[in-house]
Amino acid sequence: MNIQTPITETQTLSSFRNEFAAMPRDSAPADKFNPQSILHVLLKIDTSAAPRLRFVALPSVVPDPPGEIESYAKKVAATVAFHSQSTLLPSPFDVLVTQQCWLMVELDRSANWQFTEGELGCTTKGKTSTNNFGLRHAYADGTLGELDEPVTKPGCRVVYFGVARRAAGRPGPGNPGSEFMNFHVQFLADNGERLSVIFDPDIKNEGPSIP
């Protein structure tokens, strides 16, 4: 199978150990998690610079109330081709957060990829903290995985988790409001072979601290 490992211009070698840490089930009581929105991020693959692949994040704030994150995730996962139309300016790779929210990541349906079976779809590069919590996977049959549960079904393209805390941040390198993540995905070939890839977006804050 001749597939290049996707690399983006924003990826760099880290000076610290990647912990591949699982998110805790719950947020810290002191953070008083009160999500203000559901941030739906569609991850697309830009092939315009082929053979080099580039990921593009298309974030949008959806109209569904934050309290309906479970039903929204099931709806998106069970729909053949769905994403919010209220798209904000795309980012090359990273995702900007400005408040406590549910962050849902959907893999573009036009590519043959999925979150890796048997693994968590998303982990953190830093050690486990309550900055992010409550990771769950949503499946095409309209069901949700349990908290802390790895991907158990093929074709998983949707995950979500809570963003509870970020330090005050600023644009540019060395942003203290940055939180580097690992997305664990597989590219699927027609012959059944799979290429597992981990890429590392920054879910970052560039303003006052959250909360």
PDB file of C-alpha atoms in Angstrom:
ATOM      1  CA  MET A   1       0.000   0.000   0.000  1.00  0.00           C
ATOM      2  CA  ASN A   2       1.604   3.246  -1.131  1.00  0.00           C
ATOM      3  CA  ILE A   3       0.362   5.903   1.285  1.00  0.00           C
ATOM      4  CA  GLN A   4       2.520   8.710   2.622  1.00  0.00           C
ATOM      5  CA  THR A   5       2.246   9.489   6.295  1.00  0.00           C
ATOM      6  CA  PRO A   6       0.404  12.839   6.464  1.00  0.00           C
ATOM      7  CA  ILE A   7       2.550  15.696   7.766  1.00  0.00           C
ATOM      8  CA  THR A   8       1.601  19.326   8.123  1.00  0.00           C
ATOM      9  CA  GLU A   9       3.722  22.429   8.198  1.00  0.00           C
ATOM     10  CA  THR A  10       2.660  23.053  11.796  1.00  0.00           C
ATOM     11  CA  GLN A  11       4.065  19.789  13.140  1.00  0.00           C
ATOM     12  CA  THR A  12       7.412  19.963  14.897  1.00  0.00           C
ATOM     13  CA  LEU A  13       9.457  17.605  17.006  1.00  0.00           C
ATOM     14  CA  SER A  14       8.512  18.108  20.635  1.00  0.00           C
ATOM     15  CA  SER A  15      11.115  18.768  23.282  1.00  0.00           C
ATOM     16  CA  PHE A  16       9.099  16.805  25.827  1.00  0.00           C
ATOM     17  CA  ARG A  17       7.900  13.237  26.067  1.00  0.00           C
ATOM     18  CA  ASN A  18       4.562  12.495  24.427  1.00  0.00           C
ATOM     19  CA  GLU A  19       2.539  10.898  27.210  1.00  0.00           C
ATOM     20  CA  PHE A  20      -0.376   9.715  25.013  1.00  0.00           C
ATOM     21  CA  ALA A  21      -2.440  10.383  28.130  1.00  0.00           C
ATOM     22  CA  ALA A  22      -6.102   9.466  28.434  1.00  0.00           C
ATOM     23  CA  MET A  23      -8.479  12.205  29.489  1.00  0.00           C
ATOM     24  CA  PRO A  24     -10.167  11.916  32.896  1.00  0.00           C
ATOM     25  CA  ARG A  25     -13.859  11.080  33.013  1.00  0.00           C
ATOM     26  CA  ASP A  26     -14.860  14.296  34.765  1.00  0.00           C
ATOM     27  CA  SER A  27     -13.757  17.920  35.010  1.00  0.00           C
ATOM     28  CA  ALA A  28     -12.357  19.367  38.217  1.00  0.00           C
ATOM     29  CA  PRO A  29     -15.096  20.720  40.539  1.00  0.00           C
ATOM     30  CA  ALA A  30     -13.145  23.979  40.848  1.00  0.00           C
ATOM     31  CA  ASP A  31     -13.531  24.599  37.106  1.00  0.00           C
ATOM     32  CA  LYS A  32     -17.355  24.614  37.423  1.00  0.00           C
ATOM     33  CA  PHE A  33     -17.706  23.318  33.883  1.00  0.00           C
ATOM     34  CA  ASN A  34     -20.489  25.218  32.175  1.00  0.00           C
ATOM     35  CA  PRO A  35     -20.111  24.778  28.397  1.00  0.00           C
ATOM     36  CA  GLN A  36     -21.208  27.746  26.344  1.00  0.00           C
ATOM     37  CA  SER A  37     -21.294  26.008  22.977  1.00  0.00           C
ATOM     38  CA  ILE A  38     -20.652  22.937  20.886  1.00  0.00           C
ATOM     39  CA  LEU A  39     -17.643  23.546  18.647  1.00  0.00           C
ATOM     40  CA  HIS A  40     -17.867  21.178  15.674  1.00  0.00           C
ATOM     41  CA  VAL A  41     -14.543  20.719  13.897  1.00  0.00           C
ATOM     42  CA  LEU A  42     -14.512  19.030  10.497  1.00  0.00           C
ATOM     43  CA  LEU A  43     -11.057  17.677   9.643  1.00  0.00           C
ATOM     44  CA  LYS A  44     -10.406  17.609   5.912  1.00  0.00           C
ATOM     45  CA  ILE A  45      -7.435  16.439   3.883  1.00  0.00           C
ATOM     46  CA  ASP A  46      -6.124  18.990   1.405  1.00  0.00           C
ATOM     47  CA  THR A  47      -4.585  17.164  -1.549  1.00  0.00           C
ATOM     48  CA  SER A  48      -3.865  20.286  -3.611  1.00  0.00           C
ATOM     49  CA  ALA A  49      -0.159  20.019  -2.781  1.00  0.00           C
ATOM     50  CA  ALA A  50       0.021  16.306  -3.672  1.00  0.00           C
ATOM     51  CA  PRO A  51       1.881  14.089  -3.031  1.00  0.00           C
ATOM     52  CA  ARG A  52       2.189  15.938   0.274  1.00  0.00           C
ATOM     53  CA  LEU A  53      -0.978  15.775   2.361  1.00  0.00           C
ATOM     54  CA  ARG A  54      -2.162  18.608   4.578  1.00  0.00           C
ATOM     55  CA  PHE A  55      -4.901  18.600   7.200  1.00  0.00           C
ATOM     56  CA  VAL A  56      -7.306  21.521   7.411  1.00  0.00           C
ATOM     57  CA  ALA A  57      -9.607  22.172  10.375  1.00  0.00           C
ATOM     58  CA  LEU A  58     -13.001  23.724   9.640  1.00  0.00           C
ATOM     59  CA  PRO A  59     -14.511  24.812  12.978  1.00  0.00           C
ATOM     60  CA  SER A  60     -18.105  25.959  13.411  1.00  0.00           C
ATOM     61  CA  VAL A  61     -20.274  26.826  16.407  1.00  0.00           C
ATOM     62  CA  VAL A  62     -23.503  24.858  16.014  1.00  0.00           C
ATOM     63  CA  PRO A  63     -26.975  26.048  17.056  1.00  0.00           C
ATOM     64  CA  ASP A  64     -27.704  22.974  19.181  1.00  0.00           C
ATOM     65  CA  PRO A  65     -27.592  23.749  22.939  1.00  0.00           C
ATOM     66  CA  PRO A  66     -24.476  22.459  24.752  1.00  0.00           C
ATOM     67  CA  GLY A  67     -26.691  20.240  26.902  1.00  0.00           C
ATOM     68  CA  GLU A  68     -27.589  18.217  23.804  1.00  0.00           C
ATOM     69  CA  ILE A  69     -24.041  17.166  22.937  1.00  0.00           C
ATOM     70  CA  GLU A  70     -24.887  13.445  23.119  1.00  0.00           C
ATOM     71  CA  SER A  71     -27.818  13.648  20.715  1.00  0.00           C
ATOM     72  CA  TYR A  72     -25.900  15.971  18.402  1.00  0.00           C
ATOM     73  CA  ALA A  73     -22.894  13.616  18.231  1.00  0.00           C
ATOM     74  CA  LYS A  74     -25.157  10.634  17.490  1.00  0.00           C
ATOM     75  CA  LYS A  75     -26.933  12.599  14.758  1.00  0.00           C
ATOM     76  CA  VAL A  76     -23.691  13.581  13.066  1.00  0.00           C
ATOM     77  CA  ALA A  77     -22.162  10.096  13.305  1.00  0.00           C
ATOM     78  CA  ALA A  78     -25.257   8.414  11.856  1.00  0.00           C
ATOM     79  CA  THR A  79     -25.570  10.810   8.906  1.00  0.00           C
ATOM     80  CA  VAL A  80     -23.792   9.896   5.682  1.00  0.00           C
ATOM     81  CA  ALA A  81     -22.563  13.404   4.945  1.00  0.00           C
ATOM     82  CA  PHE A  82     -23.234  16.094   7.491  1.00  0.00           C
ATOM     83  CA  HIS A  83     -21.497  19.125   8.890  1.00  0.00           C
ATOM     84  CA  SER A  84     -22.619  22.501  10.115  1.00  0.00           C
ATOM     85  CA  GLN A  85     -23.033  25.209   7.505  1.00  0.00           C
ATOM     86  CA  SER A  86     -22.051  28.096   9.807  1.00  0.00           C
ATOM     87  CA  THR A  87     -18.353  27.553   9.102  1.00  0.00           C
ATOM     88  CA  LEU A  88     -15.823  29.958  10.583  1.00  0.00           C
ATOM     89  CA  LEU A  89     -12.491  30.799   9.002  1.00  0.00           C
ATOM     90  CA  PRO A  90     -10.546  27.566   8.489  1.00  0.00           C
ATOM     91  CA  SER A  91      -7.254  27.072  10.275  1.00  0.00           C
ATOM     92  CA  PRO A  92      -4.317  25.161   8.770  1.00  0.00           C
ATOM     93  CA  PHE A  93      -4.453  22.533  11.482  1.00  0.00           C
ATOM     94  CA  ASP A  94      -5.019  23.883  14.978  1.00  0.00           C
ATOM     95  CA  VAL A  95      -8.279  24.767  16.724  1.00  0.00           C
ATOM     96  CA  LEU A  96      -8.888  27.932  18.738  1.00  0.00           C
ATOM     97  CA  VAL A  97     -11.102  27.844  21.844  1.00  0.00           C
ATOM     98  CA  THR A  98     -12.256  30.953  23.708  1.00  0.00           C
ATOM     99  CA  GLN A  99     -14.533  29.521  26.402  1.00  0.00           C
ATOM    100  CA  GLN A 100     -15.597  26.297  28.063  1.00  0.00           C
ATOM    101  CA  CYS A 101     -17.215  24.130  25.411  1.00  0.00           C
ATOM    102  CA  TRP A 102     -17.825  20.682  24.054  1.00  0.00           C
ATOM    103  CA  LEU A 103     -15.410  20.079  21.192  1.00  0.00           C
ATOM    104  CA  MET A 104     -16.553  17.540  18.592  1.00  0.00           C
ATOM    105  CA  VAL A 105     -14.172  16.322  15.899  1.00  0.00           C
ATOM    106  CA  GLU A 106     -15.508  14.763  12.700  1.00  0.00           C
ATOM    107  CA  LEU A 107     -13.338  13.122  10.044  1.00  0.00           C
ATOM    108  CA  ASP A 108     -14.268  14.206   6.525  1.00  0.00           C
ATOM    109  CA  ARG A 109     -16.386  11.523   4.829  1.00  0.00           C
ATOM    110  CA  SER A 110     -14.742  12.028   1.425  1.00  0.00           C
ATOM    111  CA  ALA A 111     -11.582  10.234   2.636  1.00  0.00           C
ATOM    112  CA  ASN A 112     -11.408   6.568   3.629  1.00  0.00           C
ATOM    113  CA  TRP A 113     -10.198   6.969   7.199  1.00  0.00           C
ATOM    114  CA  GLN A 114     -11.442   6.374  10.734  1.00  0.00           C
ATOM    115  CA  PHE A 115     -10.409   6.710  14.341  1.00  0.00           C
ATOM    116  CA  THR A 116      -8.191   3.721  15.125  1.00  0.00           C
ATOM    117  CA  GLU A 117     -10.016   0.638  16.356  1.00  0.00           C
ATOM    118  CA  GLY A 118      -8.839  -0.563  19.760  1.00  0.00           C
ATOM    119  CA  GLU A 119      -7.383   2.836  20.713  1.00  0.00           C
ATOM    120  CA  LEU A 120      -8.679   6.091  22.117  1.00  0.00           C
ATOM    121  CA  GLY A 121      -9.456   8.440  19.249  1.00  0.00           C
ATOM    122  CA  CYS A 122      -7.805  11.337  21.068  1.00  0.00           C
ATOM    123  CA  THR A 123      -5.160  11.575  23.790  1.00  0.00           C
ATOM    124  CA  THR A 124      -3.075  14.433  25.180  1.00  0.00           C
ATOM    125  CA  LYS A 125       0.648  14.878  24.639  1.00  0.00           C
ATOM    126  CA  GLY A 126       1.040  16.190  28.179  1.00  0.00           C
ATOM    127  CA  LYS A 127       0.300  14.281  31.353  1.00  0.00           C
ATOM    128  CA  THR A 128      -3.296  13.635  32.349  1.00  0.00           C
ATOM    129  CA  SER A 129      -5.054  16.762  33.599  1.00  0.00           C
ATOM    130  CA  THR A 130      -8.599  18.043  33.876  1.00  0.00           C
ATOM    131  CA  ASN A 131      -8.048  20.642  31.144  1.00  0.00           C
ATOM    132  CA  ASN A 132      -9.882  18.235  28.832  1.00  0.00           C
ATOM    133  CA  PHE A 133     -12.196  15.456  29.947  1.00  0.00           C
ATOM    134  CA  GLY A 134     -14.985  13.042  29.087  1.00  0.00           C
ATOM    135  CA  LEU A 135     -13.858  11.632  25.732  1.00  0.00           C
ATOM    136  CA  ARG A 136     -16.514   9.592  23.926  1.00  0.00           C
ATOM    137  CA  HIS A 137     -16.757   8.065  20.462  1.00  0.00           C
ATOM    138  CA  ALA A 138     -19.908   8.222  18.327  1.00  0.00           C
ATOM    139  CA  TYR A 139     -20.721   5.489  15.833  1.00  0.00           C
ATOM    140  CA  ALA A 140     -22.614   5.261  12.548  1.00  0.00           C
ATOM    141  CA  ASP A 141     -25.278   3.054  14.149  1.00  0.00           C
ATOM    142  CA  GLY A 142     -26.340   5.997  16.327  1.00  0.00           C
ATOM    143  CA  THR A 143     -24.702   4.780  19.554  1.00  0.00           C
ATOM    144  CA  LEU A 144     -22.078   6.280  21.847  1.00  0.00           C
ATOM    145  CA  GLY A 145     -19.122   4.537  23.407  1.00  0.00           C
ATOM    146  CA  GLU A 146     -18.623   4.621  27.156  1.00  0.00           C
ATOM    147  CA  LEU A 147     -16.302   7.048  28.918  1.00  0.00           C
ATOM    148  CA  ASP A 148     -12.669   5.868  28.856  1.00  0.00           C
ATOM    149  CA  GLU A 149     -13.551   3.227  26.262  1.00  0.00           C
ATOM    150  CA  PRO A 150     -11.369   2.811  23.146  1.00  0.00           C
ATOM    151  CA  VAL A 151     -12.941   2.620  19.695  1.00  0.00           C
ATOM    152  CA  THR A 152     -14.905  -0.638  19.550  1.00  0.00           C
ATOM    153  CA  LYS A 153     -16.545  -0.477  16.103  1.00  0.00           C
ATOM    154  CA  PRO A 154     -15.243   0.086  12.563  1.00  0.00           C
ATOM    155  CA  GLY A 155     -15.954   3.312  10.733  1.00  0.00           C
ATOM    156  CA  CYS A 156     -15.808   5.642  13.754  1.00  0.00           C
ATOM    157  CA  ARG A 157     -15.444   9.212  12.467  1.00  0.00           C
ATOM    158  CA  VAL A 158     -16.722  11.273  15.396  1.00  0.00           C
ATOM    159  CA  VAL A 159     -15.329  11.941  18.893  1.00  0.00           C
ATOM    160  CA  TYR A 160     -16.106  14.633  21.421  1.00  0.00           C
ATOM    161  CA  PHE A 161     -14.788  15.860  24.765  1.00  0.00           C
ATOM    162  CA  GLY A 162     -15.106  18.797  27.140  1.00  0.00           C
ATOM    163  CA  VAL A 163     -12.659  21.705  27.137  1.00  0.00           C
ATOM    164  CA  ALA A 164     -12.743  22.916  30.740  1.00  0.00           C
ATOM    165  CA  ARG A 165      -9.559  24.892  31.295  1.00  0.00           C
ATOM    166  CA  ARG A 166      -6.816  26.769  29.438  1.00  0.00           C
ATOM    167  CA  ALA A 167      -4.192  29.141  30.732  1.00  0.00           C
ATOM    168  CA  ALA A 168      -4.213  32.710  29.445  1.00  0.00           C
ATOM    169  CA  GLY A 169      -2.641  32.622  25.999  1.00  0.00           C
ATOM    170  CA  ARG A 170      -1.279  34.667  23.148  1.00  0.00           C
ATOM    171  CA  PRO A 171      -0.727  34.137  19.409  1.00  0.00           C
ATOM    172  CA  GLY A 172       2.538  32.678  18.237  1.00  0.00           C
ATOM    173  CA  PRO A 173       5.105  30.127  19.433  1.00  0.00           C
ATOM    174  CA  GLY A 174       5.429  29.387  23.130  1.00  0.00           C
ATOM    175  CA  ASN A 175       1.740  30.054  23.788  1.00  0.00           C
ATOM    176  CA  PRO A 176       1.018  29.086  27.433  1.00  0.00           C
ATOM    177  CA  GLY A 177      -2.620  28.541  26.424  1.00  0.00           C
ATOM    178  CA  SER A 178      -1.691  25.703  24.068  1.00  0.00           C
ATOM    179  CA  GLU A 179      -2.677  22.087  24.640  1.00  0.00           C
ATOM    180  CA  PHE A 180      -1.234  19.598  22.177  1.00  0.00           C
ATOM    181  CA  MET A 181      -3.360  16.576  21.368  1.00  0.00           C
ATOM    182  CA  ASN A 182      -2.905  13.275  19.544  1.00  0.00           C
ATOM    183  CA  PHE A 183      -5.547  12.122  17.072  1.00  0.00           C
ATOM    184  CA  HIS A 184      -5.251   8.383  16.398  1.00  0.00           C
ATOM    185  CA  VAL A 185      -6.529   7.556  12.904  1.00  0.00           C
ATOM    186  CA  GLN A 186      -6.285   4.811  10.306  1.00  0.00           C
ATOM    187  CA  PHE A 187      -6.316   5.136   6.528  1.00  0.00           C
ATOM    188  CA  LEU A 188      -8.045   2.175   4.896  1.00  0.00           C
ATOM    189  CA  ALA A 189      -7.015   0.632   1.567  1.00  0.00           C
ATOM    190  CA  ASP A 190      -9.337  -1.260  -0.761  1.00  0.00           C
ATOM    191  CA  ASN A 191      -7.368  -4.462  -0.139  1.00  0.00           C
ATOM    192  CA  GLY A 192      -8.093  -4.283   3.598  1.00  0.00           C
ATOM    193  CA  GLU A 193      -4.705  -2.968   4.673  1.00  0.00           C
ATOM    194  CA  ARG A 194      -4.588  -0.170   7.245  1.00  0.00           C
ATOM    195  CA  LEU A 195      -2.101   2.596   7.864  1.00  0.00           C
ATOM    196  CA  SER A 196      -2.231   3.927  11.421  1.00  0.00           C
ATOM    197  CA  VAL A 197      -1.210   7.569  11.829  1.00  0.00           C
ATOM    198  CA  ILE A 198      -1.043   9.879  14.852  1.00  0.00           C
ATOM    199  CA  PHE A 199      -1.111  13.614  14.258  1.00  0.00           C
ATOM    200  CA  ASP A 200      -1.006  16.385  16.797  1.00  0.00           C
ATOM    201  CA  PRO A 201      -3.163  19.507  16.541  1.00  0.00           C
ATOM    202  CA  ASP A 202      -3.020  22.273  19.104  1.00  0.00           C
ATOM    203  CA  ILE A 203      -6.331  23.000  20.851  1.00  0.00           C
ATOM    204  CA  LYS A 204      -5.325  26.453  22.018  1.00  0.00           C
ATOM    205  CA  ASN A 205      -6.460  29.606  23.758  1.00  0.00           C
ATOM    206  CA  GLU A 206      -5.049  32.982  22.704  1.00  0.00           C
ATOM    207  CA  GLY A 207      -6.971  35.193  25.121  1.00  0.00           C
ATOM    208  CA  PRO A 208      -7.846  35.387  28.836  1.00  0.00           C
ATOM    209  CA  SER A 209      -7.741  32.222  30.897  1.00  0.00           C
ATOM    210  CA  ILE A 210     -10.570  29.685  30.684  1.00  0.00           C
ATOM    211  CA  PRO A 211     -12.618  29.624  32.859  1.00  0.00           C
TER     212      PRO A 211
END
